Amino acid sequence: MAHQEIQDEADFPWDIGVFDAHCHPTDTMSSIAEIPGMRATTLTIMATRGEDQELVHQTAASLPGEQFPSLPGQSIGRVLPCFGWHPWFSHQILDDTGKTETEAMSAPDKKQAHYRIVLTPPPTESFISALPDPKPLSQLISETRERLLNHPTALVGEVGLDRAFRLPQAWTQHEKESRDSQMTPGSREGRALSPHGVQLEHQKAVLEAQLRLAGELGRPVSVHSVQGHGAIFDIFKKLWAGHERKRPSRRERARRYSATDAHAQSDAEEEPQKMVMTKKPPLPFPPRICMHSYSGPVEPLKQFLNVSNPSDVYFSFSTVINFNGRSPQKVANVIKALPDDRILIESDLHTAGQQMDDLLEEVARQICELRGWDLHQGVRQLAENWKRFVFG
């Protein structure tokens, strides 16, 4: 029997632990009740916009934590909350981090000026009238910081850049009346797209502020990138500048080993004092980064995985985005090129329940086949990768 047939017939080892690195069940709140009955161990649930930040908090608070035997001292529930502002909604954020020409304007004028600046091509007054009043970036960061502090294991996400996105047209009366009331408001929900996108420089400002917050609190991030891998890496490189990891020379490693061996006792006696003296200030970048549903080619992997990068970069894959796209072979090449310990799986689904479990099993099997992993070995590797991404 061929290896593929053996894998397909094997019972899936849910008992090892299966972790969804990126999903959106709060888009369908009626599905949240299905999470306790799911076979997946933990869902990493993303917030994306104003309408779902509190829903992610409520979902995490409603499902109690449980101790992981393999993670001493770490407690996490069936969901891991993530708080962030998606690039699809970045136009709703007003960058107030520096002086702008809109400061002295009235609220209606400020709204009009803001959207004409950040949207391209500049929209009409009637298009702008259907958009929400923009939220100051400083307020977004303050609110996100508070949510992260209330959830000590929470991540920052979903954040990122998207060159291809276009805003949907305003709701028609018929669309309002016929929309699915179970869907959380704020998303496209099948509306026709307008010609208007969000200026890349504005998206960058919103992303960078959130990455800096992640660095301040030492939280990992989940990053969305569509046609923006180069721009994303440039932002990372900017924040990493001056903090690159330096590989010690052979002589330095030998000297360090010798000194550690010779002075172990005195080091132990001085440890409390050293801990106080060497406390480091917050860094301007997250410790770990997940490029969610990575759609780029193989070549940029070398940049993201360079040993000098002070952030560890992971790559997650979903059946819906990666294996049902136009270039499944490109995705296969990427997965084969990655180190074992930097691969994550996700559903990227907007509804919890059986379909989410099915998608997680499907993508795990696909990755195991591509990597040549035994199913148990692969699921165990993917579980350990998620734990390392979240907890370090």
Coordinates of C-alpha atoms in Angstrom, one line a residue:
M1 CA 0.0 0.0 0.0
A2 CA 1.4 3.5 -0.9
H3 CA 2.4 5.9 1.8
Q4 CA -0.4 8.3 0.9
E5 CA -3.0 5.6 1.2
I6 CA -1.7 4.6 4.6
Q7 CA -1.8 8.2 5.8
D8 CA -5.3 8.6 4.5
E9 CA -6.6 5.6 6.4
A10 CA -4.8 6.3 9.6
D11 CA -6.9 7.5 12.6
F12 CA -6.0 11.1 13.2
P13 CA -4.1 11.6 16.5
W14 CA -6.2 14.3 18.1
D15 CA -5.0 13.2 21.5
I16 CA -1.5 14.6 20.8
G17 CA -3.0 18.1 20.6
V18 CA -4.1 20.1 17.5
F19 CA -3.8 23.9 17.6
D20 CA -5.5 26.3 15.2
A21 CA -3.0 29.1 14.8
H22 CA -5.5 31.6 13.2
C23 CA -9.3 31.6 13.0
H24 CA -12.3 33.9 13.2
P25 CA -15.3 32.1 14.9
T26 CA -16.5 35.4 16.5
D27 CA -17.7 36.4 13.1
T28 CA -20.4 33.8 13.7
M29 CA -21.2 34.1 17.4
S30 CA -23.8 31.4 17.3
S31 CA -21.0 28.9 16.6
I32 CA -19.1 29.6 19.8
A33 CA -21.2 27.2 21.7
E34 CA -19.7 24.4 19.6
I35 CA -16.1 25.0 20.7
P36 CA -16.2 22.8 23.9
G37 CA -17.3 19.9 21.7
M38 CA -14.6 20.3 19.1
R39 CA -11.6 17.9 18.8
A40 CA -9.1 20.7 18.3
T41 CA -7.2 21.6 21.5
T42 CA -7.0 25.4 21.3
L43 CA -8.3 28.0 18.7
T44 CA -6.1 31.1 18.3
I45 CA -9.0 33.6 17.7
M46 CA -8.3 36.9 15.9
A47 CA -9.9 40.3 16.4
T48 CA -9.9 42.4 13.3
R49 CA -12.1 45.5 13.7
G50 CA -14.2 47.6 16.1
E51 CA -17.1 45.1 16.1
D52 CA -15.3 42.0 17.3
Q53 CA -12.7 43.2 19.9
E54 CA -15.1 42.7 22.8
L55 CA -16.5 39.5 21.3
V56 CA -13.0 37.9 21.3
H57 CA -12.6 39.0 25.0
Q58 CA -16.0 37.6 25.9
T59 CA -15.3 34.3 24.1
A60 CA -12.0 33.8 25.9
A61 CA -13.5 34.7 29.3
S62 CA -16.4 32.3 28.8
L63 CA -14.2 29.2 28.3
P64 CA -12.1 28.4 31.4
G65 CA -8.4 27.7 31.2
E66 CA -6.8 24.4 31.7
Q67 CA -3.3 23.3 32.6
F68 CA -1.0 21.9 29.9
P69 CA 1.2 19.2 31.4
S70 CA 3.9 20.0 28.9
L71 CA 3.8 23.7 29.7
P72 CA 4.5 24.1 33.5
G73 CA 2.9 27.2 34.9
Q74 CA 1.0 28.0 31.7
S75 CA -2.7 27.9 31.7
I76 CA -4.9 28.5 28.6
G77 CA -8.4 27.8 27.6
R78 CA -10.0 26.3 24.6
V79 CA -9.4 29.6 22.9
L80 CA -6.4 32.0 22.9
P81 CA -7.5 35.6 22.3
C82 CA -5.7 37.9 19.9
F83 CA -6.4 41.7 19.7
G84 CA -5.5 43.7 16.6
W85 CA -6.7 45.8 13.8
H86 CA -6.8 44.2 10.3
P87 CA -5.5 46.2 7.3
W88 CA -8.9 45.8 5.7
F89 CA -10.2 48.2 8.3
S90 CA -7.1 50.4 8.7
H91 CA -8.8 53.3 6.9
Q92 CA -11.0 53.6 10.0
I93 CA -7.9 54.6 12.0
L94 CA -6.8 58.2 12.1
D95 CA -3.0 58.5 12.6
D96 CA -2.7 61.1 15.3
T97 CA 0.9 60.3 16.2
G98 CA 2.1 63.5 14.7
K99 CA 0.7 66.9 13.8
T100 CA -1.7 66.9 10.9
E101 CA -3.6 69.5 8.9
T102 CA -6.9 68.1 10.2
E103 CA -6.3 68.9 13.9
A104 CA -8.1 72.2 13.9
M105 CA -11.0 71.0 11.8
S106 CA -14.5 70.2 13.1
A107 CA -15.4 66.5 13.3
P108 CA -17.4 66.3 10.0
D109 CA -14.6 68.1 8.1
K110 CA -11.9 66.0 9.8
K111 CA -13.7 62.8 8.7
Q112 CA -14.0 64.0 5.1
A113 CA -10.3 65.1 5.0
H114 CA -9.1 61.8 6.7
Y115 CA -10.8 59.5 4.2
R116 CA -9.7 61.6 1.2
I117 CA -6.1 61.3 2.4
V118 CA -6.0 57.6 3.3
L119 CA -8.2 56.1 0.5
T120 CA -7.1 55.9 -3.1
P121 CA -8.6 57.0 -5.4
P122 CA -10.1 59.8 -3.3
P123 CA -13.7 58.9 -2.6
T124 CA -16.8 61.1 -3.0
E125 CA -18.6 62.8 -0.2
S126 CA -21.5 60.3 -0.4
F127 CA -19.1 57.3 -0.2
I128 CA -17.4 58.8 2.9
S129 CA -20.8 59.6 4.6
A130 CA -21.4 55.8 4.8
L131 CA -18.1 55.2 6.6
P132 CA -17.7 55.3 10.4
D133 CA -16.0 58.3 12.2
P134 CA -12.3 57.4 12.3
K135 CA -10.8 56.2 15.6
P136 CA -7.5 57.9 16.7
L137 CA -4.5 55.5 16.5
S138 CA -3.5 56.5 20.0
Q139 CA -6.9 55.4 21.3
L140 CA -6.6 52.1 19.4
I141 CA -3.2 51.4 20.9
S142 CA -4.4 52.3 24.4
E143 CA -7.5 50.1 24.1
T144 CA -5.5 47.2 22.7
R145 CA -2.9 47.5 25.5
E146 CA -5.6 47.3 28.1
R147 CA -7.1 44.1 26.5
L148 CA -3.7 42.5 26.3
L149 CA -2.9 43.2 29.9
N150 CA -6.3 41.7 30.9
H151 CA -5.3 38.5 29.0
P152 CA -1.6 37.7 29.9
T153 CA -1.3 35.1 27.2
A154 CA -3.1 37.0 24.4
L155 CA -1.4 37.7 21.1
V156 CA -1.5 40.8 18.8
G157 CA -3.5 40.0 15.7
E158 CA -4.8 40.1 13.1
V159 CA -2.5 42.9 11.7
G160 CA -0.7 43.4 8.5
L161 CA -0.7 44.9 5.0
D162 CA -2.9 44.2 1.9
R163 CA -2.2 45.9 -1.5
A164 CA -5.1 44.1 -3.2
F165 CA -8.0 44.9 -0.8
R166 CA -10.8 47.2 -2.0
L167 CA -13.5 48.6 0.3
P168 CA -17.0 47.3 -0.2
Q169 CA -19.7 49.5 -1.5
A170 CA -22.1 51.0 1.0
W171 CA -25.0 48.9 2.1
T172 CA -28.2 49.1 0.0
Q173 CA -31.5 49.0 1.8
H174 CA -32.2 45.6 0.3
E175 CA -28.9 44.2 1.5
K176 CA -29.5 45.5 5.0
E177 CA -32.8 43.8 5.2
S178 CA -31.6 40.5 3.8
R179 CA -28.2 40.2 5.6
D180 CA -27.6 37.2 7.9
S181 CA -28.3 38.4 11.4
Q182 CA -26.0 35.7 12.8
M183 CA -23.0 37.3 11.2
T184 CA -21.1 39.9 13.3
P185 CA -21.4 43.3 11.6
G186 CA -18.5 45.1 10.0
S187 CA -17.3 42.6 7.3
R188 CA -18.0 42.7 3.6
E189 CA -20.8 40.0 3.6
G190 CA -20.8 39.6 -0.2
R191 CA -21.2 43.3 -1.0
A192 CA -19.8 44.5 -4.3
L193 CA -16.3 46.1 -4.1
S194 CA -15.6 49.7 -4.7
P195 CA -12.5 51.0 -6.5
H196 CA -11.1 52.4 -3.3
G197 CA -8.1 50.9 -1.5
V198 CA -6.1 52.1 1.6
Q199 CA -2.9 54.0 1.0
L200 CA 0.0 51.6 1.8
E201 CA 1.8 54.2 3.9
H202 CA -1.2 54.5 6.1
Q203 CA -1.5 50.7 6.5
K204 CA 2.2 50.7 7.5
A205 CA 1.7 53.3 10.2
V206 CA -1.2 51.3 11.7
L207 CA 0.8 48.1 11.5
E208 CA 4.0 49.5 12.9
A209 CA 2.2 51.0 16.0
Q210 CA 0.7 47.6 16.7
L211 CA 4.1 45.8 16.3
R212 CA 5.7 48.2 18.7
L213 CA 2.9 47.5 21.2
A214 CA 3.6 43.8 20.8
G215 CA 7.2 44.5 21.5
E216 CA 6.4 46.6 24.6
L217 CA 4.4 43.7 26.1
G218 CA 6.5 40.9 24.7
R219 CA 3.6 39.3 22.7
P220 CA 3.7 37.3 19.5
V221 CA 1.8 38.6 16.5
S222 CA -0.2 37.1 13.6
V223 CA 0.5 39.0 10.4
H224 CA -1.7 39.2 7.2
S225 CA 0.2 39.9 4.0
V226 CA -1.2 40.1 0.5
Q227 CA 1.1 41.4 -2.2
G228 CA 3.1 43.0 0.6
H229 CA 5.8 40.6 1.8
G230 CA 8.6 43.0 0.8
A231 CA 7.0 45.9 2.6
I232 CA 6.3 43.8 5.7
F233 CA 9.9 42.7 5.9
D234 CA 11.1 46.3 5.5
I235 CA 9.0 47.2 8.6
F236 CA 10.4 44.3 10.5
K237 CA 14.0 45.3 9.5
K238 CA 13.4 48.9 10.6
L239 CA 12.2 47.7 14.0
W240 CA 15.0 45.1 14.3
A241 CA 17.7 47.7 13.5
G242 CA 20.4 47.7 16.3
H243 CA 19.0 44.6 17.9
E244 CA 20.3 42.0 15.5
R245 CA 21.5 38.7 17.0
K246 CA 25.2 38.3 16.8
R247 CA 26.6 34.8 16.6
P248 CA 29.5 34.5 19.0
S249 CA 32.9 33.4 17.6
R250 CA 34.4 30.0 18.5
R251 CA 36.8 31.8 20.8
E252 CA 34.0 33.7 22.5
R253 CA 32.0 30.5 23.0
A254 CA 35.0 28.7 24.5
R255 CA 35.7 31.6 26.8
R256 CA 32.1 31.8 27.9
Y257 CA 32.0 28.1 28.6
S258 CA 35.3 28.2 30.6
A259 CA 34.1 31.2 32.6
T260 CA 30.8 29.6 33.4
D261 CA 32.4 26.4 34.5
A262 CA 35.0 28.2 36.7
H263 CA 32.7 30.7 38.4
A264 CA 29.4 28.8 38.7
Q265 CA 29.3 29.2 42.5
S266 CA 30.0 33.0 42.5
D267 CA 27.5 33.5 39.7
A268 CA 24.9 31.7 41.7
E269 CA 25.5 33.9 44.7
E270 CA 25.3 37.1 42.6
E271 CA 22.2 36.0 40.6
P272 CA 19.6 38.1 42.5
Q273 CA 21.7 41.3 42.0
K274 CA 22.4 40.5 38.4
M275 CA 18.7 40.0 37.6
V276 CA 18.0 43.5 38.9
M277 CA 20.9 45.1 37.1
T278 CA 20.3 43.4 33.7
K279 CA 16.6 44.0 33.4
K280 CA 16.2 45.1 29.8
P281 CA 13.8 47.8 28.5
P282 CA 10.9 46.8 26.2
L283 CA 11.9 46.1 22.6
P284 CA 10.3 47.8 19.6
F285 CA 9.4 44.5 17.9
P286 CA 7.5 41.3 18.8
P287 CA 9.5 38.3 20.0
R288 CA 7.8 35.9 17.6
I289 CA 5.9 36.5 14.3
C290 CA 3.5 34.3 12.4
M291 CA 3.1 35.0 8.7
H292 CA -0.5 33.7 8.5
S293 CA -1.6 31.7 5.4
Y294 CA 1.7 32.6 3.8
S295 CA 1.3 33.0 0.1
G296 CA 4.7 34.2 -0.9
P297 CA 7.4 32.3 -2.9
V298 CA 10.3 30.4 -1.5
E299 CA 13.0 33.1 -2.0
P300 CA 11.9 35.5 0.7
L301 CA 12.1 32.8 3.4
K302 CA 15.9 33.3 3.7
Q303 CA 15.3 36.9 4.7
F304 CA 12.6 36.1 7.3
L305 CA 14.6 33.2 8.7
N306 CA 18.0 34.9 8.8
V307 CA 19.8 33.9 12.1
S308 CA 20.5 37.6 12.8
N309 CA 16.8 38.4 13.1
P310 CA 15.9 39.0 16.7
S311 CA 12.3 37.8 16.1
D312 CA 11.5 34.2 15.4
V313 CA 9.3 34.0 12.3
Y314 CA 6.8 31.2 11.8
F315 CA 4.6 30.4 8.8
S316 CA 1.1 29.0 9.0
F317 CA -0.9 27.4 6.3
S318 CA -4.6 26.7 5.6
T319 CA -6.4 24.5 3.2
V320 CA -8.9 27.3 2.3
I321 CA -6.3 29.9 1.4
N322 CA -3.1 28.0 0.5
F323 CA -4.2 24.7 -1.1
N324 CA -7.3 25.9 -2.9
G325 CA -5.5 28.8 -4.5
R326 CA -4.1 29.3 -8.0
S327 CA -0.5 28.1 -7.1
P328 CA -0.7 24.9 -4.9
Q329 CA 2.8 23.9 -6.2
K330 CA 4.3 27.2 -5.0
V331 CA 2.8 26.5 -1.5
A332 CA 4.2 22.9 -1.6
N333 CA 7.6 24.2 -2.4
V334 CA 7.5 26.7 0.5
I335 CA 6.4 24.0 3.0
K336 CA 9.2 21.7 1.8
A337 CA 11.8 24.5 2.1
L338 CA 10.9 25.5 5.7
P339 CA 12.6 24.2 8.8
D340 CA 10.6 21.6 10.7
D341 CA 10.1 23.9 13.7
R342 CA 8.7 27.0 11.9
I343 CA 5.5 25.5 10.4
L344 CA 2.0 26.1 11.9
I345 CA -1.5 25.1 10.8
E346 CA -4.7 27.1 10.7
S347 CA -8.3 26.9 9.5
D348 CA -8.8 30.7 8.9
L349 CA -12.5 29.8 9.2
H350 CA -15.3 32.1 10.4
T351 CA -17.4 29.4 12.1
A352 CA -16.4 27.1 14.9
G353 CA -17.4 23.4 14.9
Q354 CA -17.0 20.3 12.8
Q355 CA -16.0 22.1 9.7
M356 CA -13.1 23.8 11.5
D357 CA -11.9 20.4 12.9
D358 CA -12.1 18.9 9.4
L359 CA -10.1 21.7 7.9
L360 CA -7.4 21.4 10.6
E361 CA -7.1 17.6 10.0
E362 CA -7.0 18.1 6.2
V363 CA -4.2 20.7 6.3
A364 CA -2.2 18.7 8.9
R365 CA -2.4 15.6 6.6
Q366 CA -1.3 17.7 3.6
I367 CA 1.7 19.1 5.4
C368 CA 2.7 15.7 6.8
E369 CA 2.6 14.3 3.3
L370 CA 4.7 17.1 1.8
R371 CA 7.2 16.9 4.6
G372 CA 7.4 13.1 4.5
W373 CA 6.4 13.0 8.2
D374 CA 4.6 10.0 9.9
L375 CA 1.2 11.4 10.9
H376 CA 1.9 11.1 14.6
Q377 CA 5.3 12.6 14.3
G378 CA 3.9 15.5 12.2
V379 CA 1.0 16.3 14.5
R380 CA 3.4 16.3 17.5
Q381 CA 5.8 18.6 15.6
L382 CA 3.0 21.0 14.7
A383 CA 1.8 21.1 18.3
E384 CA 5.2 21.8 19.7
N385 CA 5.7 24.6 17.1
W386 CA 2.5 26.3 18.2
K387 CA 3.4 26.1 21.9
R388 CA 6.9 27.6 21.1
F389 CA 5.3 30.3 19.0
V390 CA 2.9 31.3 21.7
F391 CA 5.0 30.8 24.8
G392 CA 8.6 31.0 23.5

